């Protein structure tokens, strides 16, 4: 990141073939930040969930780690590729490894992942159709070359259709309202380890792809030249914020609550991207980086709780604060970041988004942002109220039970039948230590905001005001 900020973008020609004939990988300020945070997120999850992987994926640990590395490869590749078709190939690697990761942990995940597979395939097909239309008109797939060749024919119907299809495909893949229904069940019924890896990464990388399309392939002049489309997408982001908040309020399962919050976070970034201003795009990119860290923090906390409790319905958290103070305290830092309290990273990105929304007079989006933060206060206050003030009833604890999150035994570890003695304590040291580091990272990113803004700004075209 320092090299990019000081010396400009880094370009790598795969096998020595230059664009547009060959595939190139290009790192500028925007994807350098995304690349770094995704790598750190993956490191935290892989290093901090080993005991959980051994329990949740007993006998399948090699498969889990192989799929995790494939998923990471796909996410990072999508971030740095400068070829539109190569991005599709990496999108499929990401998707296929993600489907398998979500499915191998819990029997109840099969139906949810099958639904995700069908919807995800539709999204990828839309993106591929869009790329095909661009190739028909331009004869190239390199993003920078596409930008040059699209400019004279930007308003032709084929180009506009390709743009719309590519954006629609990514909206489906990131679970933006109204094409969001696949996400809550897919992440809720999966293992805590798979959700901890994919939850902070997948939706954010899809948002990055949209940013890359807007900034590089089509350029802001063309992407923001259709007020009807930009207004529609800002409203879609606004609706996503509200729908995610309502679904989170209705959730009885802690992990489902977290997955519904992801829907709202996607709405923040989609709305910010399509405000069409430099501040809006900066806020969206800044929130992308910060939200990845916030999300991995709360999901790692959920993994610790699942490891000790066996399941995490909200009512199962009674007395958790007294028995697992470090886990709950670290989760509180992630919660504060999601609410948007300074000096955490969540505050600064929301501040940029709020200012951009006010400047563009998108008051519904601004109100949705504020209401979502208030809902997050209510959600996490409810969690901590149960964990701190409500004592655990005798015979209610699961200790380190082998129950799955769907309430069924997975056949590993000591089994709780709902009448075991309470043996609730902190998760293994490796899990708690990484959780603490992730919580600290939420604060550290807040202090690094000026540097991150400079890094992101270096990748934005001067025509974006």
Short mmCIF file of C-alpha atoms in Angstrom, two decimals:
data_model
loop_
_atom_site.label_atom_id
_atom_site.label_comp_id
_atom_site.label_asym_id
_atom_site.label_seq_id
_atom_site.Cartn_x
_atom_site.Cartn_y
_atom_site.Cartn_z
CA UNK A 1 0.00 0.00 0.00
CA UNK A 2 2.86 2.35 0.82
CA UNK A 3 4.46 1.60 -2.56
CA UNK A 4 1.22 2.36 -4.40
CA UNK A 5 0.71 5.60 -2.49
CA UNK A 6 4.26 6.78 -3.16
CA UNK A 7 4.93 5.42 -6.67
CA UNK A 8 1.54 4.78 -8.25
CA UNK A 9 -0.20 1.61 -9.47
CA UNK A 10 1.64 -1.69 -9.83
CA UNK A 11 1.09 -3.66 -13.07
CA UNK A 12 1.87 -7.36 -13.57
CA UNK A 13 1.64 -9.08 -16.98
CA UNK A 14 0.66 -12.72 -16.62
CA UNK A 15 3.20 -14.92 -18.47
CA UNK A 16 4.75 -11.75 -19.88
CA UNK A 17 1.88 -11.06 -22.29
CA UNK A 18 0.90 -7.40 -22.35
CA UNK A 19 -2.70 -6.20 -22.50
CA UNK A 20 -4.98 -6.34 -24.38
CA UNK A 21 -3.72 -9.73 -25.63
CA UNK A 22 -2.69 -11.03 -22.22
CA UNK A 23 -4.18 -10.90 -18.74
CA UNK A 24 -2.85 -8.22 -16.42
CA UNK A 25 -3.13 -7.68 -12.70
CA UNK A 26 -3.17 -4.08 -11.53
CA UNK A 27 -2.99 -2.73 -7.98
CA UNK A 28 -3.90 0.90 -7.28
CA UNK A 29 -4.89 2.68 -4.09
CA UNK A 30 -8.41 1.29 -4.02
CA UNK A 31 -7.71 -2.39 -4.44
CA UNK A 32 -4.52 -2.18 -2.40
CA UNK A 33 -6.67 -1.30 0.62
CA UNK A 34 -9.20 -4.03 -0.20
CA UNK A 35 -6.44 -6.57 -0.84
CA UNK A 36 -4.82 -5.82 2.51
CA UNK A 37 -7.99 -6.00 4.61
CA UNK A 38 -9.19 -9.22 2.94
CA UNK A 39 -5.81 -10.84 3.56
CA UNK A 40 -5.90 -9.80 7.21
CA UNK A 41 -9.48 -11.03 7.61
CA UNK A 42 -8.56 -14.44 6.17
CA UNK A 43 -5.50 -14.60 8.44
CA UNK A 44 -7.62 -13.87 11.50
CA UNK A 45 -10.19 -16.51 10.62
CA UNK A 46 -7.77 -19.27 9.67
CA UNK A 47 -5.48 -18.60 12.64
CA UNK A 48 -8.25 -18.04 15.16
CA UNK A 49 -10.76 -20.79 14.46
CA UNK A 50 -8.65 -23.98 14.51
CA UNK A 51 -10.44 -25.47 17.56
CA UNK A 52 -13.81 -24.63 16.01
CA UNK A 53 -12.80 -26.17 12.67
CA UNK A 54 -11.74 -29.37 14.45
CA UNK A 55 -15.14 -29.61 16.11
CA UNK A 56 -17.46 -28.36 13.35
CA UNK A 57 -15.63 -30.09 10.49
CA UNK A 58 -14.40 -33.20 12.31
CA UNK A 59 -12.71 -35.45 9.77
CA UNK A 60 -13.10 -32.81 7.05
CA UNK A 61 -10.43 -30.36 8.16
CA UNK A 62 -8.31 -30.76 4.98
CA UNK A 63 -11.38 -30.10 2.85
CA UNK A 64 -12.23 -26.99 4.87
CA UNK A 65 -8.75 -25.48 4.62
CA UNK A 66 -8.44 -26.34 0.92
CA UNK A 67 -11.76 -24.66 0.18
CA UNK A 68 -10.84 -21.70 2.38
CA UNK A 69 -7.64 -21.16 0.40
CA UNK A 70 -9.54 -21.43 -2.89
CA UNK A 71 -12.09 -18.91 -1.66
CA UNK A 72 -9.33 -16.54 -0.57
CA UNK A 73 -7.59 -16.95 -3.94
CA UNK A 74 -10.82 -16.10 -5.74
CA UNK A 75 -11.57 -13.04 -3.61
CA UNK A 76 -8.05 -11.63 -3.91
CA UNK A 77 -7.90 -12.40 -7.62
CA UNK A 78 -11.16 -10.55 -8.25
CA UNK A 79 -9.66 -7.61 -6.40
CA UNK A 80 -6.49 -7.26 -8.47
CA UNK A 81 -7.41 -8.50 -11.95
CA UNK A 82 -7.58 -5.94 -14.74
CA UNK A 83 -9.38 -8.27 -17.16
CA UNK A 84 -13.18 -8.38 -17.22
CA UNK A 85 -13.43 -12.05 -18.26
CA UNK A 86 -10.70 -13.17 -15.89
CA UNK A 87 -12.79 -11.54 -13.17
CA UNK A 88 -15.66 -13.85 -14.15
CA UNK A 89 -13.40 -16.91 -13.88
CA UNK A 90 -12.29 -15.82 -10.42
CA UNK A 91 -15.91 -15.08 -9.53
CA UNK A 92 -16.74 -18.72 -10.28
CA UNK A 93 -13.80 -19.96 -8.20
CA UNK A 94 -15.04 -17.80 -5.33
CA UNK A 95 -18.61 -18.99 -5.74
CA UNK A 96 -17.94 -22.72 -6.05
CA UNK A 97 -15.57 -22.80 -3.09
CA UNK A 98 -18.04 -20.67 -1.12
CA UNK A 99 -20.95 -23.01 -1.82
CA UNK A 100 -18.91 -25.98 -0.63
CA UNK A 101 -17.64 -24.18 2.47
CA UNK A 102 -21.14 -23.22 3.55
CA UNK A 103 -22.52 -26.70 2.89
CA UNK A 104 -19.97 -28.98 4.57
CA UNK A 105 -20.64 -27.85 8.12
CA UNK A 106 -24.35 -28.34 8.85
CA UNK A 107 -27.06 -30.57 7.33
CA UNK A 108 -29.57 -27.72 7.52
CA UNK A 109 -27.30 -25.67 5.27
CA UNK A 110 -27.86 -27.89 2.22
CA UNK A 111 -31.17 -26.38 1.13
CA UNK A 112 -30.00 -22.82 1.86
CA UNK A 113 -26.79 -23.33 -0.11
CA UNK A 114 -28.70 -24.90 -3.01
CA UNK A 115 -30.85 -21.77 -3.12
CA UNK A 116 -27.68 -19.65 -3.00
CA UNK A 117 -26.20 -21.71 -5.84
CA UNK A 118 -29.22 -21.15 -8.10
CA UNK A 119 -29.42 -17.41 -7.40
CA UNK A 120 -25.65 -16.97 -7.54
CA UNK A 121 -25.51 -18.69 -10.92
CA UNK A 122 -28.11 -16.27 -12.25
CA UNK A 123 -26.04 -13.34 -10.97
CA UNK A 124 -22.85 -14.67 -12.54
CA UNK A 125 -24.69 -15.28 -15.83
CA UNK A 126 -25.90 -11.69 -15.94
CA UNK A 127 -22.34 -10.47 -15.41
CA UNK A 128 -21.02 -12.78 -18.15
CA UNK A 129 -23.72 -11.65 -20.59
CA UNK A 130 -22.74 -8.05 -19.91
CA UNK A 131 -19.08 -8.79 -20.56
CA UNK A 132 -20.06 -10.59 -23.78
CA UNK A 133 -21.96 -7.54 -25.03
CA UNK A 134 -18.97 -5.31 -24.32
CA UNK A 135 -16.65 -7.70 -26.14
CA UNK A 136 -18.94 -7.79 -29.18
CA UNK A 137 -18.76 -3.99 -29.46
CA UNK A 138 -15.13 -3.40 -28.47
CA UNK A 139 -13.19 -6.59 -29.19
CA UNK A 140 -11.27 -6.40 -25.92
CA UNK A 141 -11.55 -7.56 -22.31
CA UNK A 142 -8.80 -5.54 -20.64
CA UNK A 143 -10.43 -3.00 -18.32
CA UNK A 144 -8.26 -0.03 -19.27
CA UNK A 145 -8.56 -0.85 -22.96
CA UNK A 146 -12.33 -1.26 -22.54
CA UNK A 147 -12.53 2.20 -20.99
CA UNK A 148 -10.84 3.77 -24.02
CA UNK A 149 -12.94 1.91 -26.59
CA UNK A 150 -16.24 2.43 -24.76
CA UNK A 151 -15.84 6.19 -24.46
CA UNK A 152 -16.85 7.07 -28.08
CA UNK A 153 -19.82 4.66 -28.05
CA UNK A 154 -20.86 4.96 -24.41
CA UNK A 155 -24.49 5.76 -25.18
CA UNK A 156 -25.08 2.91 -27.61
CA UNK A 157 -27.82 0.49 -26.45
CA UNK A 158 -25.46 -2.51 -26.46
CA UNK A 159 -23.01 -0.77 -24.12
CA UNK A 160 -25.78 0.43 -21.82
CA UNK A 161 -27.29 -3.06 -21.73
CA UNK A 162 -23.91 -4.58 -20.92
CA UNK A 163 -23.41 -2.07 -18.12
CA UNK A 164 -26.85 -2.77 -16.66
CA UNK A 165 -26.38 -6.55 -16.80
CA UNK A 166 -22.97 -6.42 -15.12
CA UNK A 167 -24.28 -4.20 -12.32
CA UNK A 168 -27.36 -6.38 -11.85
CA UNK A 169 -25.20 -9.50 -11.65
CA UNK A 170 -23.08 -7.96 -8.91
CA UNK A 171 -26.14 -6.72 -7.00
CA UNK A 172 -27.37 -10.32 -6.87
CA UNK A 173 -23.97 -11.61 -5.76
CA UNK A 174 -23.70 -9.02 -2.97
CA UNK A 175 -27.29 -9.70 -1.77
CA UNK A 176 -28.57 -6.17 -2.25
CA UNK A 177 -32.32 -5.65 -1.83
CA UNK A 178 -34.51 -6.92 -3.48
CA UNK A 179 -32.25 -9.85 -4.50
CA UNK A 180 -31.06 -10.55 -0.96
CA UNK A 181 -33.14 -13.53 0.15
CA UNK A 182 -30.39 -16.12 -0.28
CA UNK A 183 -27.96 -14.66 2.26
CA UNK A 184 -29.57 -14.97 5.74
CA UNK A 185 -30.20 -18.73 5.60
CA UNK A 186 -26.94 -19.52 3.80
CA UNK A 187 -24.83 -17.90 6.52
CA UNK A 188 -27.06 -18.74 9.50
CA UNK A 189 -27.20 -22.49 8.84
CA UNK A 190 -23.53 -22.79 7.88
CA UNK A 191 -20.74 -23.48 10.35
CA UNK A 192 -19.49 -20.52 12.37
CA UNK A 193 -16.05 -20.90 10.79
CA UNK A 194 -17.34 -20.73 7.20
CA UNK A 195 -19.57 -17.76 8.03
CA UNK A 196 -16.64 -16.01 9.74
CA UNK A 197 -14.58 -16.31 6.56
CA UNK A 198 -17.18 -15.51 3.90
CA UNK A 199 -19.34 -13.01 5.80
CA UNK A 200 -16.65 -10.30 5.96
CA UNK A 201 -15.32 -10.95 2.44
CA UNK A 202 -17.83 -11.95 -0.22
CA UNK A 203 -20.32 -9.08 -0.21
CA UNK A 204 -17.53 -6.52 0.15
CA UNK A 205 -15.57 -7.82 -2.82
CA UNK A 206 -18.73 -7.69 -4.95
CA UNK A 207 -19.17 -4.05 -3.94
CA UNK A 208 -15.55 -3.49 -4.94
CA UNK A 209 -16.27 -4.96 -8.39
CA UNK A 210 -19.09 -2.44 -8.88
CA UNK A 211 -16.74 0.36 -7.82
CA UNK A 212 -14.16 -0.90 -10.30
CA UNK A 213 -16.73 -0.97 -13.10
CA UNK A 214 -17.81 2.58 -12.30
CA UNK A 215 -14.33 4.01 -11.88
CA UNK A 216 -12.35 2.13 -14.54
CA UNK A 217 -14.38 0.30 -17.19
CA UNK A 218 -17.24 2.74 -17.76
CA UNK A 219 -15.79 5.82 -16.00
CA UNK A 220 -17.89 8.07 -13.74
CA UNK A 221 -18.90 10.32 -16.65
CA UNK A 222 -20.79 7.46 -18.29
CA UNK A 223 -21.85 5.52 -15.17
CA UNK A 224 -23.44 8.55 -13.52
CA UNK A 225 -24.92 10.01 -16.72
CA UNK A 226 -28.29 8.26 -16.22
CA UNK A 227 -30.15 9.91 -13.30
CA UNK A 228 -32.96 7.35 -13.38
CA UNK A 229 -30.50 4.49 -12.84
CA UNK A 230 -28.45 6.22 -10.16
CA UNK A 231 -31.57 7.29 -8.24
CA UNK A 232 -32.97 3.76 -8.48
CA UNK A 233 -29.78 2.26 -7.07
CA UNK A 234 -29.58 4.81 -4.25
CA UNK A 235 -33.15 3.88 -3.37
CA UNK A 236 -32.21 0.18 -3.56
CA UNK A 237 -29.39 0.86 -1.10
CA UNK A 238 -31.77 2.79 1.14
CA UNK A 239 -34.30 -0.04 1.07
CA UNK A 240 -31.55 -2.58 1.80
CA UNK A 241 -30.57 -0.63 4.92
CA UNK A 242 -34.16 -0.61 6.19
CA UNK A 243 -34.99 -4.22 5.28
CA UNK A 244 -31.79 -5.52 6.85
CA UNK A 245 -32.49 -3.58 10.05
CA UNK A 246 -36.07 -4.90 10.28
CA UNK A 247 -34.95 -8.48 9.65
CA UNK A 248 -32.24 -8.15 12.30
CA UNK A 249 -34.78 -6.88 14.84
CA UNK A 250 -36.97 -9.92 14.16
CA UNK A 251 -34.11 -12.43 14.48
CA UNK A 252 -34.06 -14.79 17.47
CA UNK A 253 -30.76 -16.39 16.52
CA UNK A 254 -27.61 -14.35 17.17
CA UNK A 255 -25.86 -15.37 13.95
CA UNK A 256 -28.99 -14.64 11.90
CA UNK A 257 -29.04 -11.19 13.47
CA UNK A 258 -25.46 -10.63 12.32
CA UNK A 259 -26.19 -11.83 8.78
CA UNK A 260 -29.15 -9.44 8.54
CA UNK A 261 -26.89 -6.59 9.63
CA UNK A 262 -24.71 -7.49 6.63
CA UNK A 263 -27.70 -6.69 4.40
CA UNK A 264 -27.86 -3.19 5.87
CA UNK A 265 -24.12 -2.71 5.48
CA UNK A 266 -24.40 -3.62 1.79
CA UNK A 267 -27.06 -0.91 1.49
CA UNK A 268 -24.65 1.66 2.96
CA UNK A 269 -22.05 0.90 0.30
CA UNK A 270 -24.43 0.61 -2.65
CA UNK A 271 -26.08 3.92 -1.77
CA UNK A 272 -22.73 5.65 -1.31
CA UNK A 273 -21.41 4.33 -4.62
CA UNK A 274 -24.38 5.63 -6.58
CA UNK A 275 -24.54 9.05 -4.97
CA UNK A 276 -22.17 9.86 -7.81
CA UNK A 277 -19.72 12.07 -5.91
CA UNK A 278 -16.12 11.77 -4.83
CA UNK A 279 -17.14 11.88 -1.18
CA UNK A 280 -19.79 9.20 -1.69
CA UNK A 281 -17.41 6.82 -3.45
CA UNK A 282 -14.73 7.49 -0.83
CA UNK A 283 -17.23 6.77 1.93
CA UNK A 284 -18.37 3.55 0.24
CA UNK A 285 -14.78 2.33 -0.22
CA UNK A 286 -13.86 3.34 3.33
CA UNK A 287 -16.89 1.51 4.68
CA UNK A 288 -15.99 -1.54 2.61
CA UNK A 289 -12.62 -1.75 4.36
CA UNK A 290 -13.97 -0.96 7.82
CA UNK A 291 -17.01 -3.20 7.55
CA UNK A 292 -14.86 -6.21 6.69
CA UNK A 293 -13.01 -5.72 9.98
CA UNK A 294 -16.17 -5.04 12.02
CA UNK A 295 -17.90 -8.08 10.57
CA UNK A 296 -15.01 -10.47 11.17
CA UNK A 297 -14.83 -9.25 14.77
CA UNK A 298 -18.47 -9.99 15.60
CA UNK A 299 -18.44 -13.26 13.64
CA UNK A 300 -15.31 -14.44 15.46
CA UNK A 301 -17.08 -13.61 18.72
CA UNK A 302 -20.04 -15.67 17.49
CA UNK A 303 -17.63 -18.52 16.69
CA UNK A 304 -16.27 -18.38 20.26
CA UNK A 305 -19.79 -18.44 21.69
CA UNK A 306 -20.83 -21.29 19.40
CA UNK A 307 -17.74 -23.26 20.39
CA UNK A 308 -18.65 -22.99 24.07
CA UNK A 309 -22.45 -23.00 23.95
CA UNK A 310 -23.07 -25.29 21.01
CA UNK A 311 -25.74 -22.92 19.69
CA UNK A 312 -26.43 -19.22 20.05
CA UNK A 313 -30.08 -18.38 20.18
CA UNK A 314 -30.29 -15.01 21.93
CA UNK A 315 -31.74 -16.70 25.03
CA UNK A 316 -28.67 -18.96 25.20
CA UNK A 317 -26.50 -15.92 25.96
CA UNK A 318 -27.84 -15.55 29.51
CA UNK A 319 -24.92 -15.11 31.88
CA UNK A 320 -22.37 -15.09 29.06
CA UNK A 321 -20.86 -11.76 30.13
CA UNK A 322 -19.91 -13.13 33.53
CA UNK A 323 -18.47 -16.37 32.16
CA UNK A 324 -16.90 -15.06 28.92
CA UNK A 325 -16.03 -11.41 29.63
CA UNK A 326 -13.17 -11.18 27.12
CA UNK A 327 -15.28 -12.56 24.28
CA UNK A 328 -18.21 -10.32 25.10
CA UNK A 329 -15.94 -7.30 25.59
CA UNK A 330 -14.24 -7.80 22.22
CA UNK A 331 -17.63 -8.26 20.60
CA UNK A 332 -18.70 -4.97 22.20
CA UNK A 333 -15.89 -3.20 20.32
CA UNK A 334 -17.13 -4.67 17.03
CA UNK A 335 -20.68 -3.66 17.96
CA UNK A 336 -19.60 -0.10 18.76
CA UNK A 337 -17.88 0.08 15.37
CA UNK A 338 -21.05 -1.12 13.63
CA UNK A 339 -23.07 1.50 15.50
CA UNK A 340 -20.58 4.14 14.34
CA UNK A 341 -19.04 5.42 17.56
CA UNK A 342 -15.69 7.27 17.32
CA UNK A 343 -12.82 6.49 17.17
CA UNK A 344 -13.75 3.20 15.51
CA UNK A 345 -13.62 2.78 11.74
CA UNK A 346 -17.41 2.64 11.49
CA UNK A 347 -17.80 6.26 12.56
CA UNK A 348 -15.60 7.80 9.88
CA UNK A 349 -17.03 5.89 6.93
CA UNK A 350 -20.58 6.69 8.05
CA UNK A 351 -19.61 10.34 8.42
CA UNK A 352 -18.43 10.44 4.80
CA UNK A 353 -21.62 8.71 3.62
CA UNK A 354 -23.86 11.05 5.62
CA UNK A 355 -22.10 14.14 4.26
CA UNK A 356 -22.31 12.83 0.71
CA UNK A 357 -26.00 12.03 1.12
CA UNK A 358 -26.74 15.51 2.46
CA UNK A 359 -24.81 17.17 -0.37
CA UNK A 360 -26.82 15.21 -2.96
CA UNK A 361 -30.07 15.86 -1.07
CA UNK A 362 -30.73 12.13 -0.74
CA UNK A 363 -32.47 12.62 2.59
CA UNK A 364 -34.15 9.20 2.64
CA UNK A 365 -30.71 7.59 2.43
CA UNK A 366 -29.41 9.82 5.23
CA UNK A 367 -32.38 9.01 7.47
CA UNK A 368 -31.96 5.29 6.76
CA UNK A 369 -28.29 5.50 7.78
CA UNK A 370 -29.17 7.18 11.06
CA UNK A 371 -32.05 4.80 11.79
CA UNK A 372 -29.84 1.81 11.03
CA UNK A 373 -27.29 3.00 13.58
CA UNK A 374 -30.09 3.38 16.13
CA UNK A 375 -31.32 -0.13 15.34
CA UNK A 376 -27.78 -1.45 15.84
CA UNK A 377 -27.79 0.18 19.28
CA UNK A 378 -31.05 -1.63 20.10
CA UNK A 379 -29.82 -4.95 18.71
CA UNK A 380 -26.55 -5.06 20.59
CA UNK A 381 -28.04 -3.58 23.75
CA UNK A 382 -30.47 -6.50 23.71
CA UNK A 383 -27.58 -8.95 23.35
CA UNK A 384 -25.58 -7.42 26.18
CA UNK A 385 -28.64 -7.03 28.39
CA UNK A 386 -29.29 -10.76 28.10
CA UNK A 387 -25.62 -11.62 28.54
CA UNK A 388 -25.00 -9.31 31.49
CA UNK A 389 -28.22 -8.90 33.44
CA UNK A 390 -30.03 -12.20 32.95
CA UNK A 391 -28.53 -15.04 34.99
CA UNK A 392 -28.06 -18.44 33.41
CA UNK A 393 -30.61 -20.88 34.75
CA UNK A 394 -29.51 -24.16 36.25
CA UNK A 395 -29.66 -26.95 33.68
CA UNK A 396 -29.77 -24.46 30.84
CA UNK A 397 -26.09 -24.34 29.91
CA UNK A 398 -24.52 -26.42 27.21
CA UNK A 399 -20.91 -26.07 28.25
CA UNK A 400 -18.83 -27.26 25.33
CA UNK A 401 -21.69 -29.28 23.94
CA UNK A 402 -21.57 -30.92 20.56
CA UNK A 403 -24.83 -29.40 19.41
CA UNK A 404 -24.99 -27.73 16.04
CA UNK A 405 -26.46 -24.32 15.56
CA UNK A 406 -29.65 -25.94 14.39
CA UNK A 407 -30.00 -27.62 17.76
CA UNK A 408 -28.88 -31.09 16.63
CA UNK A 409 -25.86 -32.97 17.86
CA UNK A 410 -22.96 -33.14 15.43
CA UNK A 411 -21.57 -36.18 17.15
CA UNK A 412 -18.33 -34.58 18.38
CA UNK A 413 -17.18 -33.25 21.69
CA UNK A 414 -19.07 -33.65 24.93
CA UNK A 415 -22.80 -33.72 24.45
CA UNK A 416 -25.30 -31.53 26.20
CA UNK A 417 -28.90 -32.64 26.35
CA UNK A 418 -30.25 -29.48 27.89
CA UNK A 419 -29.77 -30.87 31.43
CA UNK A 420 -25.99 -30.83 31.74
CA UNK A 421 -24.16 -28.91 34.42
CA UNK A 422 -23.07 -25.46 33.37
CA UNK A 423 -19.44 -25.50 32.23
CA UNK A 424 -19.32 -22.14 30.49
CA UNK A 425 -15.93 -20.48 30.14
CA UNK A 426 -13.83 -18.61 27.62
CA UNK A 427 -13.09 -20.30 24.31
CA UNK A 428 -9.57 -21.68 23.70
CA UNK A 429 -6.78 -19.11 23.92
CA UNK A 430 -6.04 -19.10 20.17
CA UNK A 431 -9.63 -18.10 19.39
CA UNK A 432 -9.85 -15.41 22.07
CA UNK A 433 -6.42 -13.95 21.25
CA UNK A 434 -7.27 -13.45 17.58
CA UNK A 435 -10.66 -12.00 18.54
CA UNK A 436 -8.91 -9.40 20.72
CA UNK A 437 -6.56 -8.48 17.85
CA UNK A 438 -9.55 -8.12 15.50
CA UNK A 439 -11.31 -5.83 17.98
CA UNK A 440 -8.18 -3.69 18.30
CA UNK A 441 -8.02 -3.53 14.50
CA UNK A 442 -11.46 -1.89 14.41
CA UNK A 443 -10.05 0.97 16.48
CA UNK A 444 -6.71 1.06 14.65
CA UNK A 445 -8.46 1.43 11.30
CA UNK A 446 -10.33 4.39 12.72
CA UNK A 447 -7.06 6.15 13.51
CA UNK A 448 -5.73 5.18 10.06
CA UNK A 449 -8.68 6.84 8.29
CA UNK A 450 -6.74 9.90 6.95
CA UNK A 451 -4.13 7.62 5.40
CA UNK A 452 -6.80 5.29 3.98
CA UNK A 453 -8.67 8.25 2.49
CA UNK A 454 -5.48 9.42 0.74
CA UNK A 455 -4.89 5.89 -0.55
CA UNK A 456 -8.44 5.56 -1.90
CA UNK A 457 -8.42 9.08 -3.32
CA UNK A 458 -5.28 8.31 -5.32
CA UNK A 459 -7.31 5.75 -7.31
CA UNK A 460 -10.24 8.04 -8.09
CA UNK A 461 -10.28 9.80 -11.48
CA UNK A 462 -9.93 13.61 -11.37
CA UNK A 463 -13.25 13.97 -13.21
CA UNK A 464 -15.10 12.57 -10.19
CA UNK A 465 -16.03 15.61 -8.11
#
